Coordinates of C-alpha atoms in Angstrom, one line a residue:
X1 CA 108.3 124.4 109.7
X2 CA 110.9 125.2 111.8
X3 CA 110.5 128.7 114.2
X4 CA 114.0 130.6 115.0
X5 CA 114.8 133.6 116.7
X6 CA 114.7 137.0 114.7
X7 CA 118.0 136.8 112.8
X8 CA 120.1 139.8 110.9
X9 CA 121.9 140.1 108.2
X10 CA 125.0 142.1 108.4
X11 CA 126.4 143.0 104.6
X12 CA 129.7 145.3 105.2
X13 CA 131.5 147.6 102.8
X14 CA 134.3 146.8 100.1
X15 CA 132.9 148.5 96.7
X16 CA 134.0 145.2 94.3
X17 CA 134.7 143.3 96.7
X18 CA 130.8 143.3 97.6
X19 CA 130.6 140.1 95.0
X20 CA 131.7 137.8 97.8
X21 CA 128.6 138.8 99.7
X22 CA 126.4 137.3 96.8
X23 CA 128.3 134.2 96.1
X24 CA 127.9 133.4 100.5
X25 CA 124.1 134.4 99.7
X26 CA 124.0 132.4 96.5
X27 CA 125.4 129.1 98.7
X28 CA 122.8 129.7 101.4
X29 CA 120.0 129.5 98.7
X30 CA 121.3 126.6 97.5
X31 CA 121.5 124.7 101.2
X32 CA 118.1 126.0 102.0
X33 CA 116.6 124.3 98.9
X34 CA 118.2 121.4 99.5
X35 CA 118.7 120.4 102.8
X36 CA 115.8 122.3 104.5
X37 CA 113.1 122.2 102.0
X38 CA 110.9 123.4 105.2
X39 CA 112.0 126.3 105.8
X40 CA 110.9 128.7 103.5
X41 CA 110.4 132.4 103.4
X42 CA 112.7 135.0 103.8
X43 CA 115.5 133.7 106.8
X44 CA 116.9 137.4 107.4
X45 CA 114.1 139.3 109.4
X46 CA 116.3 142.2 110.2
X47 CA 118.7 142.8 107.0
X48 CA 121.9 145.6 107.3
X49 CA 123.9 147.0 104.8
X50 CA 127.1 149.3 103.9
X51 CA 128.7 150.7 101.1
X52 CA 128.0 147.8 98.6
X53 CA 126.5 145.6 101.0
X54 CA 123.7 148.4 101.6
X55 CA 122.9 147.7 97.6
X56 CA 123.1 144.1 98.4
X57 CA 120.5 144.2 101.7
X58 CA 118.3 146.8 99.7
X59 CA 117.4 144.3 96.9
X60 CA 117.0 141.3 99.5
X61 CA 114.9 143.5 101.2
X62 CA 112.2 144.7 98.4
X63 CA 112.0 141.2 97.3
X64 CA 111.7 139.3 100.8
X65 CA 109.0 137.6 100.0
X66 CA 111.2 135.8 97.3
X67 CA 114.4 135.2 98.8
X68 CA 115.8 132.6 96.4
X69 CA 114.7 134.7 93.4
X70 CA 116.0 137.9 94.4
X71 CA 119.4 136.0 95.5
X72 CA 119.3 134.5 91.8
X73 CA 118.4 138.4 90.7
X74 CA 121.4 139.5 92.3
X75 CA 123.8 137.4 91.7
X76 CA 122.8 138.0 87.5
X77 CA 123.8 141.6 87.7
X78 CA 127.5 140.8 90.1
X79 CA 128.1 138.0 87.5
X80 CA 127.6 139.9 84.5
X81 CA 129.0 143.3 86.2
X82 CA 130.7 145.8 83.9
X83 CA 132.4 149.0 85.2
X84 CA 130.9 151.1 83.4
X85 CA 127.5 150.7 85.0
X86 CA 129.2 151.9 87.8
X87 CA 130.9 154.6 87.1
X88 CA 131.8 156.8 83.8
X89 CA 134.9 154.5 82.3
X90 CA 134.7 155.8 78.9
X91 CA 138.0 158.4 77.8
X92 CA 135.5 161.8 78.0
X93 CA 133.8 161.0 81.8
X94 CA 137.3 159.7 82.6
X95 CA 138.8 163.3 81.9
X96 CA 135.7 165.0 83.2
X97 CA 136.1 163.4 86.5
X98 CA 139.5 162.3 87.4
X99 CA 141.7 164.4 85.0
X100 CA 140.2 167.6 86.4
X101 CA 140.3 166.5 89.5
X102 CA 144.0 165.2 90.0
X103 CA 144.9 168.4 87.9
X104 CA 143.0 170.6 90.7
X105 CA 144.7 168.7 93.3
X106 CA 148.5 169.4 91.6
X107 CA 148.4 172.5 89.8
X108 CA 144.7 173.7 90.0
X109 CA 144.9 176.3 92.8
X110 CA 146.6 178.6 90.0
X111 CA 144.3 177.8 87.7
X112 CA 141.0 179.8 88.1
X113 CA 139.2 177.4 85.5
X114 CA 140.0 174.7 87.5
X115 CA 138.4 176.5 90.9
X116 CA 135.4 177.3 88.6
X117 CA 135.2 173.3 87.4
X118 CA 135.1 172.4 91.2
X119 CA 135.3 168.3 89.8
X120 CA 133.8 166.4 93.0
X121 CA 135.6 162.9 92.6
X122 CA 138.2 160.5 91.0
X123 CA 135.2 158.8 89.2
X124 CA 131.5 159.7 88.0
X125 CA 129.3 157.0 89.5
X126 CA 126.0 159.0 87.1
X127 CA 125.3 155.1 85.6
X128 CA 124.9 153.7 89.4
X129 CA 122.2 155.6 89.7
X130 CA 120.2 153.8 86.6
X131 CA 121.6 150.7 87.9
X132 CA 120.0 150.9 90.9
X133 CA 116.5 151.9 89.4
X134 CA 116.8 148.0 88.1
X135 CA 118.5 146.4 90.9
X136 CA 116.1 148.0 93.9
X137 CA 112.3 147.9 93.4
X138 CA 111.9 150.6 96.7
X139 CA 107.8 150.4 96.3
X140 CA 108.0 147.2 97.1
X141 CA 109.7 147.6 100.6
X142 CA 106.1 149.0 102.6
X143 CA 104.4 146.0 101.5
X144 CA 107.3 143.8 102.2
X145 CA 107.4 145.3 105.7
X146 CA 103.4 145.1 105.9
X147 CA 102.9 142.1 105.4
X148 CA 106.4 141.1 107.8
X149 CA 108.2 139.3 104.8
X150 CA 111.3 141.7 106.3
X151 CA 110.7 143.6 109.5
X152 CA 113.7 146.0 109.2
X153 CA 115.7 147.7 106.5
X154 CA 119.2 149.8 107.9
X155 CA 121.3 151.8 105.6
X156 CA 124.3 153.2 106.9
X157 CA 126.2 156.4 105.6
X158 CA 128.2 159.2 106.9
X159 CA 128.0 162.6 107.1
X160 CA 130.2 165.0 106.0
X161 CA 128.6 168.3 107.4
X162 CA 127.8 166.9 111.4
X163 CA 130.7 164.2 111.4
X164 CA 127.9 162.0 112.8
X165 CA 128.0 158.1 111.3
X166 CA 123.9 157.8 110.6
X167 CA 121.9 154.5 110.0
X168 CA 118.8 154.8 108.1
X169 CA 116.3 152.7 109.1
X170 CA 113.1 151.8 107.6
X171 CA 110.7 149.7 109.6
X172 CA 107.1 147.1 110.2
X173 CA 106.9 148.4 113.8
X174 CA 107.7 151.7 115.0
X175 CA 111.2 151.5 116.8
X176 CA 113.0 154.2 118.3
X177 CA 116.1 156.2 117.0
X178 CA 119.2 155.3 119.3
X179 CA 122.1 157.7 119.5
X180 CA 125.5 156.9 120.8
X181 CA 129.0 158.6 120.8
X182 CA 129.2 160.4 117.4
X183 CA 126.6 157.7 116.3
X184 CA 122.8 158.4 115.6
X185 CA 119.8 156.5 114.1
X186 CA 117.3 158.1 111.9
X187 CA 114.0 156.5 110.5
X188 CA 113.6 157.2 107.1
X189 CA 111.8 156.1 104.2
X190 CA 114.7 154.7 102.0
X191 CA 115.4 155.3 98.4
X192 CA 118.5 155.2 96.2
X193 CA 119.9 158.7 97.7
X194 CA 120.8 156.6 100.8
X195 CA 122.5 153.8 98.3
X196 CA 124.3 156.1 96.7
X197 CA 125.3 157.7 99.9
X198 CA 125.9 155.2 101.4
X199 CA 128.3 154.0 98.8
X200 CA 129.9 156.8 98.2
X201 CA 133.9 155.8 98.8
X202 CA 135.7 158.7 99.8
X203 CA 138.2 160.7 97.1
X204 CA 136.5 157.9 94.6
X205 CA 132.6 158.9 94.0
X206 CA 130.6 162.1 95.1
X207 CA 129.0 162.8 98.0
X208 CA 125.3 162.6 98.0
X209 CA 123.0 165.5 99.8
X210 CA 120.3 163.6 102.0
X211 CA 117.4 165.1 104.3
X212 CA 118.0 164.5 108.1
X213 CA 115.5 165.6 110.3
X214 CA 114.7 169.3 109.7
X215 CA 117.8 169.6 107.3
X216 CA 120.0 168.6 104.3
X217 CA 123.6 166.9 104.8
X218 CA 126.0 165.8 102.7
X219 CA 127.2 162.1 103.0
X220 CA 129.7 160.0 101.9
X221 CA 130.4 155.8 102.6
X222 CA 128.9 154.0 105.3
X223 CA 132.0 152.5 106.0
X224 CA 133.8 155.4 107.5
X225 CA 133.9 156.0 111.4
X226 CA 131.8 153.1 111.2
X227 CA 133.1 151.9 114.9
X228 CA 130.1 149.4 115.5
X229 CA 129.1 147.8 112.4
X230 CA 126.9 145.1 114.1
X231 CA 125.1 147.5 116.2
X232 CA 122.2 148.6 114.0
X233 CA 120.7 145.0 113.7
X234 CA 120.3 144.4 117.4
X235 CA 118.9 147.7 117.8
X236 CA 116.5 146.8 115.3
X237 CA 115.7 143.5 117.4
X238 CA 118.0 140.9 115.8
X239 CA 118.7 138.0 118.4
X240 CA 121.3 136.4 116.5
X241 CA 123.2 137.6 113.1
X242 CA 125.0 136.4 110.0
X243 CA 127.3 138.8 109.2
X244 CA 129.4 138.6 105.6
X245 CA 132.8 140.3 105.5
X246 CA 134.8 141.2 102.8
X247 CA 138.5 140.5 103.5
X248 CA 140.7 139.7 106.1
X249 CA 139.5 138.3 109.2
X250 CA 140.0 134.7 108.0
X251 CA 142.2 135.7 105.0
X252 CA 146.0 133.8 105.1
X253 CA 148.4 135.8 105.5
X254 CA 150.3 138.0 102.7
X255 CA 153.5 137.5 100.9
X256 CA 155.7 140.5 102.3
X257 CA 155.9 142.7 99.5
X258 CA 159.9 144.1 98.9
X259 CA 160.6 147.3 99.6
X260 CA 160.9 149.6 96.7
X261 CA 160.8 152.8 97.7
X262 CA 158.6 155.3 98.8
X263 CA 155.0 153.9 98.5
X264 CA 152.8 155.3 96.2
X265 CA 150.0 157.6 96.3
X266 CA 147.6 153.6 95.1
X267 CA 149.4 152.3 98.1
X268 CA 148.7 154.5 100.5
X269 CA 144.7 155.0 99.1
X270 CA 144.7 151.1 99.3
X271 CA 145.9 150.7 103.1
X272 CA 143.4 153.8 103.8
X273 CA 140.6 151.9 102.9
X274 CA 141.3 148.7 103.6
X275 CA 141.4 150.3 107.2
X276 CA 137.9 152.1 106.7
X277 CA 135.8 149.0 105.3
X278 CA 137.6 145.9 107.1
X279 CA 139.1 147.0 110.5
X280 CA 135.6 148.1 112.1
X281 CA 134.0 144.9 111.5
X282 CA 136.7 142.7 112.7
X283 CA 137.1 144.8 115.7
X284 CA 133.0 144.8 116.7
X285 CA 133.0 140.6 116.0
X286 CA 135.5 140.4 118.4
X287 CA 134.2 142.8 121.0
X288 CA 130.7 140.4 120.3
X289 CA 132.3 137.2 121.3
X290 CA 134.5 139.2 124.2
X291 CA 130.7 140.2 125.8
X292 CA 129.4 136.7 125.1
X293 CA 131.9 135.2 126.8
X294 CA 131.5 137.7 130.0
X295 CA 128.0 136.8 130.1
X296 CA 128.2 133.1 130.0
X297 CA 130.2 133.7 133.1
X298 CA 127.5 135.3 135.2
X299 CA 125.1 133.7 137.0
X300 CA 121.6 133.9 135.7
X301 CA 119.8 136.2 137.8
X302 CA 122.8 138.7 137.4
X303 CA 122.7 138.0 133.4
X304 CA 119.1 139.0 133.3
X305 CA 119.5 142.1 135.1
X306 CA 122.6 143.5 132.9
X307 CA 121.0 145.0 129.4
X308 CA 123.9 143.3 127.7
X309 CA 122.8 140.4 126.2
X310 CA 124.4 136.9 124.5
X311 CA 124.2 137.7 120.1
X312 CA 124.6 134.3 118.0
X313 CA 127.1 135.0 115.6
X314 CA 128.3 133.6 112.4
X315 CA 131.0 135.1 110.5
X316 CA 131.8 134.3 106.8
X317 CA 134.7 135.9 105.0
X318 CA 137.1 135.1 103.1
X319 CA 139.2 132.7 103.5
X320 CA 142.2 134.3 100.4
X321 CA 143.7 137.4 100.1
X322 CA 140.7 139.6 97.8
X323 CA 144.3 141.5 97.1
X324 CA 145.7 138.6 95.1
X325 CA 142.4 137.9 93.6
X326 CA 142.6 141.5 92.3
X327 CA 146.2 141.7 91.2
X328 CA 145.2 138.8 88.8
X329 CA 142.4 141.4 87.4
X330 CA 143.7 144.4 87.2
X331 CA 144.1 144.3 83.1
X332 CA 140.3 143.5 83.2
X333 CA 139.7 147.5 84.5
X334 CA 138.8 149.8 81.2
X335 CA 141.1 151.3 79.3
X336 CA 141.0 155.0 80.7
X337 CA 140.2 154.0 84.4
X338 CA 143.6 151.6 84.1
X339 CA 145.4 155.1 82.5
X340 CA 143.9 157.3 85.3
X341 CA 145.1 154.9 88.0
X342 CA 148.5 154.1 86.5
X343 CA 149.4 157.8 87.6
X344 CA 148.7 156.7 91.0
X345 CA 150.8 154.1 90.9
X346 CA 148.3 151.1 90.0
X347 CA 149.9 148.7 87.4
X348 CA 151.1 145.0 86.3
X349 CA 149.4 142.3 86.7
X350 CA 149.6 139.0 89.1
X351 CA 152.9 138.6 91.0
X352 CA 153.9 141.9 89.3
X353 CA 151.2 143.9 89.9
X354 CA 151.2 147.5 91.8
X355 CA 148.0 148.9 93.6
X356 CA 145.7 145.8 94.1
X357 CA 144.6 146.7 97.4
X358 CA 143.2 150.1 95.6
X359 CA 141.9 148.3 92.6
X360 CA 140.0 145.6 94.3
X361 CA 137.8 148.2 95.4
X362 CA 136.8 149.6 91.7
X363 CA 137.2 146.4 89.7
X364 CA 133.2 146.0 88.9
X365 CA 134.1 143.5 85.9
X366 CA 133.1 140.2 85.5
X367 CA 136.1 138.5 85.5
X368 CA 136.5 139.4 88.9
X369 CA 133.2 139.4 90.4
X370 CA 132.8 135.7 89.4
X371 CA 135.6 134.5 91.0
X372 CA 134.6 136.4 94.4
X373 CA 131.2 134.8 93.9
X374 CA 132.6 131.6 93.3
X375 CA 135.2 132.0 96.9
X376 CA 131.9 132.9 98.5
X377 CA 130.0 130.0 97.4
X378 CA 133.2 128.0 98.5
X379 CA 133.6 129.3 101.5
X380 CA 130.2 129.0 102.6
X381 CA 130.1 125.1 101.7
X382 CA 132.8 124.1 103.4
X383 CA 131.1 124.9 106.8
X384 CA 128.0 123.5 105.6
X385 CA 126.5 121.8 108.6
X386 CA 127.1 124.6 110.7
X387 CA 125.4 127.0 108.5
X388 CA 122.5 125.0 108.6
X389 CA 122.8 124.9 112.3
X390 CA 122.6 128.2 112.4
X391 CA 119.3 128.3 110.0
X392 CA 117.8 126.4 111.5
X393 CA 118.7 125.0 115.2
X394 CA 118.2 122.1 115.9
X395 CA 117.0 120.4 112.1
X396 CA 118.7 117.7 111.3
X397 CA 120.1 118.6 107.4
X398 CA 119.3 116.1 104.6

């Protein structure tokens, strides 16, 4: 048996793109099994997630005490995924949500049935809700954290109503709330209201009403003003932590795209969120390895008396543009969802395609998901012996 330090799990945001996440977890399964027969139980003792990734760390966490099977569980539903147990993608909930609410955005301020209608969102994510009541088996997490199979469960989201960026935290040991610059932690006892919150993407799904403290908020995606995405974990005691991106920190770099024209509204709601869900998290791994390096530079006795302290980090992510991967899906979106979005200026397909950075965001079909799986399992592979370093330190692998 080998012992290791208390490690975290770090799932960020990316709606679709979450896939990648559960092909990396699928791969670690897989070494685990074979290479380090061992070391069983649950490896992630402190497990984080936003957006997607909260979805992601919530089912890892009810079934700790199973890792391989819950990975397995997992990766059944992002192989098989269909859009429409997302969100509504049939032609009435696509008219329902998005019609009425691009109307209302054009010409509904003269329209007084259209101020009556208030529509909340682009989409109606109603069949995520029944998805999660599958995917996330929340009475299991108190015995899970009883009997230490997973000592702590963080859910981030962000509120609308204080501006405040909120983890949700559920844990074995009491642990106090932390609060920083427009950041706060709140100990909760998690359900699929902070999942749906949490993945909530802005414009795209509705906000979702939560209790904090002595009063109800309204909350939208994780991902947003989410300056420290790495934080929450070593708050909750994580030594060292694997943390799974979703898109450009190792990704090549892009063909430049011609210009032609003014961009469109799918290019500017792509850029936006590729900003809110992959920006933080490459900007908080490199202010890690920025105060590990500091510290290695200090002499001992001054190192133990600073608070700072040196985090183990391993960074997966991957290594091709999700963008490309995307614009060779696009014709995989439904029917009325692919309508609705060619307004915005989401089209073609492959080298021709329009909008891919938007789309690989809302592209829960199969087609897709696999191959993100499959870049995940790749990636993860291909730096084999030093994720079973980082397992286990010190085990030689088979």
């Amino acid at each position: 048996m080998y012992t290791t330090p208390l490690t975290g799990l770090v799932l960020s945001g990316g709606g679709a793109r979450a896939a990648y996440q559960v092909g990396v977890l699928s791969a670690i399964s897989r070494l685990r099994r074979e290479a380090l027969p061992a070391l069983r139980g649950n490896p992630f003792g402190v497990i984080c997630g936003t957006s997607a990734g909260a979805i992601n760390a919530a089912a890892l966490a009810c079934h700790a005490d199973h890792f391989d099977a819950a990975v397995d569980a997992l990766a059944a539903v992002w192989r098989n995924f269909r859009a429409e147990q997302v969100y509504r993608a049939d032609s009435l909930g696509v008219i329902r949500s998005g019609a009425q609410w691009l109307t209302m955005l054009s010409v509904g301020w003269v329209l007084a049935r259209w101020r009556r209608a208030r529509p909340r969102s682009l989409l109606d994510n109603e069949p995520l809700g029944a998805l999660l009541s599958q995917a996330v088996a929340w009475e299991r997490l108190p015995t899970m954290l009883r009997r230490r199979h997973v000592q702590a469960l963080a859910v981030t989201a962000s509120s609308y109503t204080s501006g405040d960026h909120v983890t949700f935290y559920q844990t074995a040991a009491a642990i106090p709330p932390w609060s920083r610059s427009q950041r706060a932690a709140v100990p909760a006892q998690l359900d699929h209201r902070h999942l749906l919150a949490s993945s909530a993407i802005p414009f795209v799904f509705p906000a979702a009403e939560i209790g904090r403290e002595d009063r109800l908020e309204w909350f939208g995606d994780g991902s947003m003003r989410q300056t420290a995405p790495i934080s929450p974990a070593i708050h909750l005691g994580a030594q060292r932590v694997l943390i799974i991106g979703a898109g450009r920190m190792h990704e090549p770099p892009g063909r430049r795209a011609p210009n032609t024209g003014y961009p469109s509204l799918a290019q500017v709601a792509g850029h936006a969120l590729s900003g809110i869900f992959l920006d933080a998290l490459a900007v908080d791994v490199e202010r890690l390895e920025r105060i590990n390096r500091t510290l290695a530079l200090l002499p001992a006795d001054t190192r133990h008396a600073t608070p700072l302290r040196q985090i183990e980090a391993l960074v997966i992510a991957p290594s091709q543009r999700v963008d490309d991967i995307a614009a060779r899906h696009q014709a995989s979106l439904p029917a009325p969802v692919r309508a609705l979005l060619r307004g915005a200026g989401v089209s073609g397909q492959g080298a021709d395609a329009r909008g891919a950075a938007l789309a690989s965001y809302l592209l829960f079909e199969s087609d897709y998901t696999r191959e993100l799986m499959a870049l995940g399992e790749a990636d993860t592979l291909a730096r084999r012996d030093e994720v079973l370093a980082f397992l286990a330190p010190g085990a030689r692998s088979a």
